[in-house]
mmCIF file of C-alpha atoms and ligand atoms in Angstrom:
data_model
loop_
_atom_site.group_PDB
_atom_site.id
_atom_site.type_symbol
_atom_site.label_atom_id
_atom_site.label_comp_id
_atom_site.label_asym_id
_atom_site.label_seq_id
_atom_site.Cartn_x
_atom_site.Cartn_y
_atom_site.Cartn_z
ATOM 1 C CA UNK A 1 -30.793 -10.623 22.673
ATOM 2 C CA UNK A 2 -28.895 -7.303 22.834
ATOM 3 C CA UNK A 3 -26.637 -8.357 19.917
ATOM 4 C CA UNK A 4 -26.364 -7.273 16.477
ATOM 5 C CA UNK A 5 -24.351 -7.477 13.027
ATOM 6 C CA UNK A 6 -23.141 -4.447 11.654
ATOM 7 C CA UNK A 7 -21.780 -4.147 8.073
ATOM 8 C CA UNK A 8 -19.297 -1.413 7.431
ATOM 9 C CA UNK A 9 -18.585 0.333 4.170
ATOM 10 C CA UNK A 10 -15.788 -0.840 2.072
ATOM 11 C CA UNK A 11 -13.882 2.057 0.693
ATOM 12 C CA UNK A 12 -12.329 0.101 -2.203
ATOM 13 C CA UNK A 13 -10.602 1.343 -4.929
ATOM 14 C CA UNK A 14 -7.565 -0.628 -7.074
ATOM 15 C CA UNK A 15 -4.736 0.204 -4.309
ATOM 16 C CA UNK A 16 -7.220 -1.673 -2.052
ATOM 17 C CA UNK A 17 -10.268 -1.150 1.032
ATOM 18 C CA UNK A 18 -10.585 0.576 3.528
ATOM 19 C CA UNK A 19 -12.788 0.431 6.457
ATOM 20 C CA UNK A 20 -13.761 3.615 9.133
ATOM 21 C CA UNK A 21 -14.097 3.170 12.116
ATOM 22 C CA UNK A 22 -15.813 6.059 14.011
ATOM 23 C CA UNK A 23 -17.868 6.936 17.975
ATOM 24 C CA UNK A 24 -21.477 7.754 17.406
ATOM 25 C CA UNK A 25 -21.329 7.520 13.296
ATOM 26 C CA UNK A 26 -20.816 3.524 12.764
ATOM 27 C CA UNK A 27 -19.542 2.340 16.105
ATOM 28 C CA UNK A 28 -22.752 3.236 18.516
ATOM 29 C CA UNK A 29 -21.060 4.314 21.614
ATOM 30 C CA UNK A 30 -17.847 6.165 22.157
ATOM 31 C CA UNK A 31 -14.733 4.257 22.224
ATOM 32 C CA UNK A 32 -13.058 3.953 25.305
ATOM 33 C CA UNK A 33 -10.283 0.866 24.737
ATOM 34 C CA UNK A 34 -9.080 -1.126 21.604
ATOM 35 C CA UNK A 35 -7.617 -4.595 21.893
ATOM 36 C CA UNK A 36 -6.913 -7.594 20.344
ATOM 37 C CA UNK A 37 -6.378 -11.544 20.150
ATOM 38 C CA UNK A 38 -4.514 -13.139 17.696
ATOM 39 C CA UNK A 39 -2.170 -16.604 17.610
ATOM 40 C CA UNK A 40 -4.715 -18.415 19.193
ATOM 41 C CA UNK A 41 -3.939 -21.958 19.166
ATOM 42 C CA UNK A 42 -6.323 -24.546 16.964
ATOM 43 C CA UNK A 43 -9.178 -25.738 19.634
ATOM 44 C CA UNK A 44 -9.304 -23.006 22.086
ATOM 45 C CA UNK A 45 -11.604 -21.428 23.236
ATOM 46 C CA UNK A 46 -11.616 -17.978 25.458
ATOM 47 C CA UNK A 47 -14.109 -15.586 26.786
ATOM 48 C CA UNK A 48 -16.480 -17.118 29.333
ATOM 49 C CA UNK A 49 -17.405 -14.525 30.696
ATOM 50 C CA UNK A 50 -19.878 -11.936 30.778
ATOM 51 C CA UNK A 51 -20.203 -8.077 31.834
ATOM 52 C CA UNK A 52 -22.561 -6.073 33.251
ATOM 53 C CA UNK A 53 -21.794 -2.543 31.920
ATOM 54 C CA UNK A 54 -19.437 -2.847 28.540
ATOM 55 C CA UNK A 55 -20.623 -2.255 25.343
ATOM 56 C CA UNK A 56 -17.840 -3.695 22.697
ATOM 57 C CA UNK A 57 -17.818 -4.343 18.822
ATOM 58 C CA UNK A 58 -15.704 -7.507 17.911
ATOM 59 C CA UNK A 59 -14.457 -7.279 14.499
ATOM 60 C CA UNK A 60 -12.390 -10.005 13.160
ATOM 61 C CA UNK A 61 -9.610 -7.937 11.074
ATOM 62 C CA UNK A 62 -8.057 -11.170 9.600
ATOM 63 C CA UNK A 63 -9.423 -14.741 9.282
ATOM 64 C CA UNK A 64 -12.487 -15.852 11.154
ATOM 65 C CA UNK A 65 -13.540 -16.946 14.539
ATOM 66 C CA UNK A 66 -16.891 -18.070 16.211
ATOM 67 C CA UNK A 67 -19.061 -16.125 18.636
ATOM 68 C CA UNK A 68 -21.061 -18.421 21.125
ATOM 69 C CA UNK A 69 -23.746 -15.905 22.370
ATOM 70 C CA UNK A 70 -25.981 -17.021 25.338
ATOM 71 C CA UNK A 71 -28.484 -14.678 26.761
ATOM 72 C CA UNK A 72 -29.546 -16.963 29.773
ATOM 73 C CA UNK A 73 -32.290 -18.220 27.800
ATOM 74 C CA UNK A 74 -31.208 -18.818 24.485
ATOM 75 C CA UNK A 75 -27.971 -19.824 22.370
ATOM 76 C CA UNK A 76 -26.837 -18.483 19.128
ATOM 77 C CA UNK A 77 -23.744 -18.505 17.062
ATOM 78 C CA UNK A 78 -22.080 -15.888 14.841
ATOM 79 C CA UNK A 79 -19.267 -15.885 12.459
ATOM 80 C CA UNK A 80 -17.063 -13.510 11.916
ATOM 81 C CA UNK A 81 -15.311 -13.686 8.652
ATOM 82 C CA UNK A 82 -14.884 -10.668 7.368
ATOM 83 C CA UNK A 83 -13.123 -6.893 8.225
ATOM 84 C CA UNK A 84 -15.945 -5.417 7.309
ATOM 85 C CA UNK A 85 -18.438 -7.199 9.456
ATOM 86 C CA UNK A 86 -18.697 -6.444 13.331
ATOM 87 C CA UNK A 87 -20.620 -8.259 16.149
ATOM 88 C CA UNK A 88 -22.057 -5.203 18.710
ATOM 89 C CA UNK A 89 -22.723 -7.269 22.332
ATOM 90 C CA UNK A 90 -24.525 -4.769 24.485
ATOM 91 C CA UNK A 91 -25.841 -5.458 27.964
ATOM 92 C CA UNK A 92 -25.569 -9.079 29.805
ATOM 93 C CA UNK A 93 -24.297 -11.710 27.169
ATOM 94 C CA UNK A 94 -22.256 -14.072 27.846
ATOM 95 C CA UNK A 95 -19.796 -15.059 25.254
ATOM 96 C CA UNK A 96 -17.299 -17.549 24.509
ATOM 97 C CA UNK A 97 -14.856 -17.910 20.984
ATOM 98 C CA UNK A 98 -14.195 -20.790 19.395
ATOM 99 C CA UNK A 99 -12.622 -21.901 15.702
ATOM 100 C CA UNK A 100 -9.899 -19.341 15.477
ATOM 101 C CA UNK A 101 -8.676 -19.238 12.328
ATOM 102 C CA UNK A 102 -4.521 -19.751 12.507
ATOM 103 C CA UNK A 103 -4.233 -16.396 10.665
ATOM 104 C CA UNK A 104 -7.282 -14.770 13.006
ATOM 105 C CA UNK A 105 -6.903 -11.260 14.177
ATOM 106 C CA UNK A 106 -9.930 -10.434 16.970
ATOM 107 C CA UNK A 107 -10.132 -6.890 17.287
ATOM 108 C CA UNK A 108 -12.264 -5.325 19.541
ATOM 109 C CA UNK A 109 -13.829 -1.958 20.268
ATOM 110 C CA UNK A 110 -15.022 -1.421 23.877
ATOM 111 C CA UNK A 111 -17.002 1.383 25.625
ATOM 112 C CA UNK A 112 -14.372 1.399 28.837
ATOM 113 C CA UNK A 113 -11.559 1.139 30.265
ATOM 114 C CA UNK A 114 -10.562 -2.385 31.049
ATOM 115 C CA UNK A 115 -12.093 -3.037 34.548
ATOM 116 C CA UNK A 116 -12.334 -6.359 36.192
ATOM 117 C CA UNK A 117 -15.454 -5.723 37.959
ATOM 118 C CA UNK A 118 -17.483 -5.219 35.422
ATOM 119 C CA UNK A 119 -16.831 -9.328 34.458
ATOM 120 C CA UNK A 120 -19.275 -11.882 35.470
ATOM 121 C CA UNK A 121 -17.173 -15.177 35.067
ATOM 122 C CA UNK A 122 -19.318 -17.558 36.547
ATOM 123 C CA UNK A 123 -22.047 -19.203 34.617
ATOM 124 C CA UNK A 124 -24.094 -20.069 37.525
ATOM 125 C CA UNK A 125 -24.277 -16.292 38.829
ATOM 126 C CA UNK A 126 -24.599 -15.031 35.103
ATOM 127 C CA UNK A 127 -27.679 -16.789 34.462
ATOM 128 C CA UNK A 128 -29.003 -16.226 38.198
ATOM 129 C CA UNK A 129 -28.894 -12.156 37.228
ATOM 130 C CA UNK A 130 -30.678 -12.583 34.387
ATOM 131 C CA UNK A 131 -33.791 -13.755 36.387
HETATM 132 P P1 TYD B 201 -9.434 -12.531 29.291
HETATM 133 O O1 TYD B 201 -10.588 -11.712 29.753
HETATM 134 O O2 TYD B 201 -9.210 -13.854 29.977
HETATM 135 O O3 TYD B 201 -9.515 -12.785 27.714
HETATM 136 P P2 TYD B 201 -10.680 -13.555 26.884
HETATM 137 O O4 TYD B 201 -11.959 -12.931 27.272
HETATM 138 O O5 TYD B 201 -10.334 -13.332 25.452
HETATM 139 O O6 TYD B 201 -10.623 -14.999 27.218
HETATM 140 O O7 TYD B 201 -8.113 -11.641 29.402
HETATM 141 C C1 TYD B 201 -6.835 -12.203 29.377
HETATM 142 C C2 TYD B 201 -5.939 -11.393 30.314
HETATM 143 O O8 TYD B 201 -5.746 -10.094 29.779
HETATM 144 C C3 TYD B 201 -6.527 -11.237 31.700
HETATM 145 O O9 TYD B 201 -5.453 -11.384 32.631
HETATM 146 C C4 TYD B 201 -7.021 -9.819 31.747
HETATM 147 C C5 TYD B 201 -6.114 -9.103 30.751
HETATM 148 N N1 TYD B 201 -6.740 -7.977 30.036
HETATM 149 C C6 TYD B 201 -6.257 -6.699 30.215
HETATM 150 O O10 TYD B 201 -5.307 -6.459 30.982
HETATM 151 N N2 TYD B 201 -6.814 -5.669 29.527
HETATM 152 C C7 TYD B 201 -7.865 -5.864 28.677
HETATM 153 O O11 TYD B 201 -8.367 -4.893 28.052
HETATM 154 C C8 TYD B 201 -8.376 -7.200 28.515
HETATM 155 C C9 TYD B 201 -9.539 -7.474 27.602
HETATM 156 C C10 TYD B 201 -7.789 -8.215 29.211
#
């Protein structure tokens, strides 16, 4: 599964920490769009979906949120609970996010432009191109 966990240094000190964010040093492709989900209400969940192109780093900036992860042949789960931990989804994963944390901030980093194309939004056909 093209997924990973990345851990980013803390730059702490007593005024606080600090975490970098940079292309081709600890984000592995270069950074294209920024956005983020937040106010989510209690029970939702969002994604389904797919892509067939993006790269993106999901980083949950404040509170924590779930990661459903489904390759087409297997299911895993990640949680992100911490600014200083990011989930990298490269290649064809679909996704879906779950347990938002009232207080959650979902910030992600993605390798383009937003382009609805590049979506794959039905289950059916996602798991038919992974074959
Ligand atoms: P959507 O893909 O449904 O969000 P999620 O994957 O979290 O469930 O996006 C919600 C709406 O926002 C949809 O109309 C597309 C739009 N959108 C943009 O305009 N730009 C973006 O960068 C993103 C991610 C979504």
């Amino acid at each position: 599964m093209t997924t990973k966990i990345l851990s980013f240094n803390e730059i702490s000190d007593k005024r606080g920490q600090l975490v970098s964010l940079e292309s081709g040093i600890n984000v592995p492709f270069e950074i294209k769009r920024v956005y983020y989900i937040y106010d989510v209400p209690k029970a939702q969940r969002r994604g389904f979906h797919a892509h067939r192109k993006l790269e993106q780093l999901a980083i949950c900036v404040k509170g924590s949120c779930t990661f459903l992860l489904d390759n087409g042949k297997k299911r895993s789960t990640e949680l992100l609970d911490s600014p200083s931990k990011g989930l990298l989804i490269k290649g064809h994963i679909w996704r879906e996010m779950y347990d938002f944390s009232e207080d959650c901030v979902l910030m992600i980093l993605a390798s383009e432009l937003y382009d609805e194309n590049d979506y794959i939004r039905d289950y059916q056909l996602f798991v038919e191109s992974q074959k």
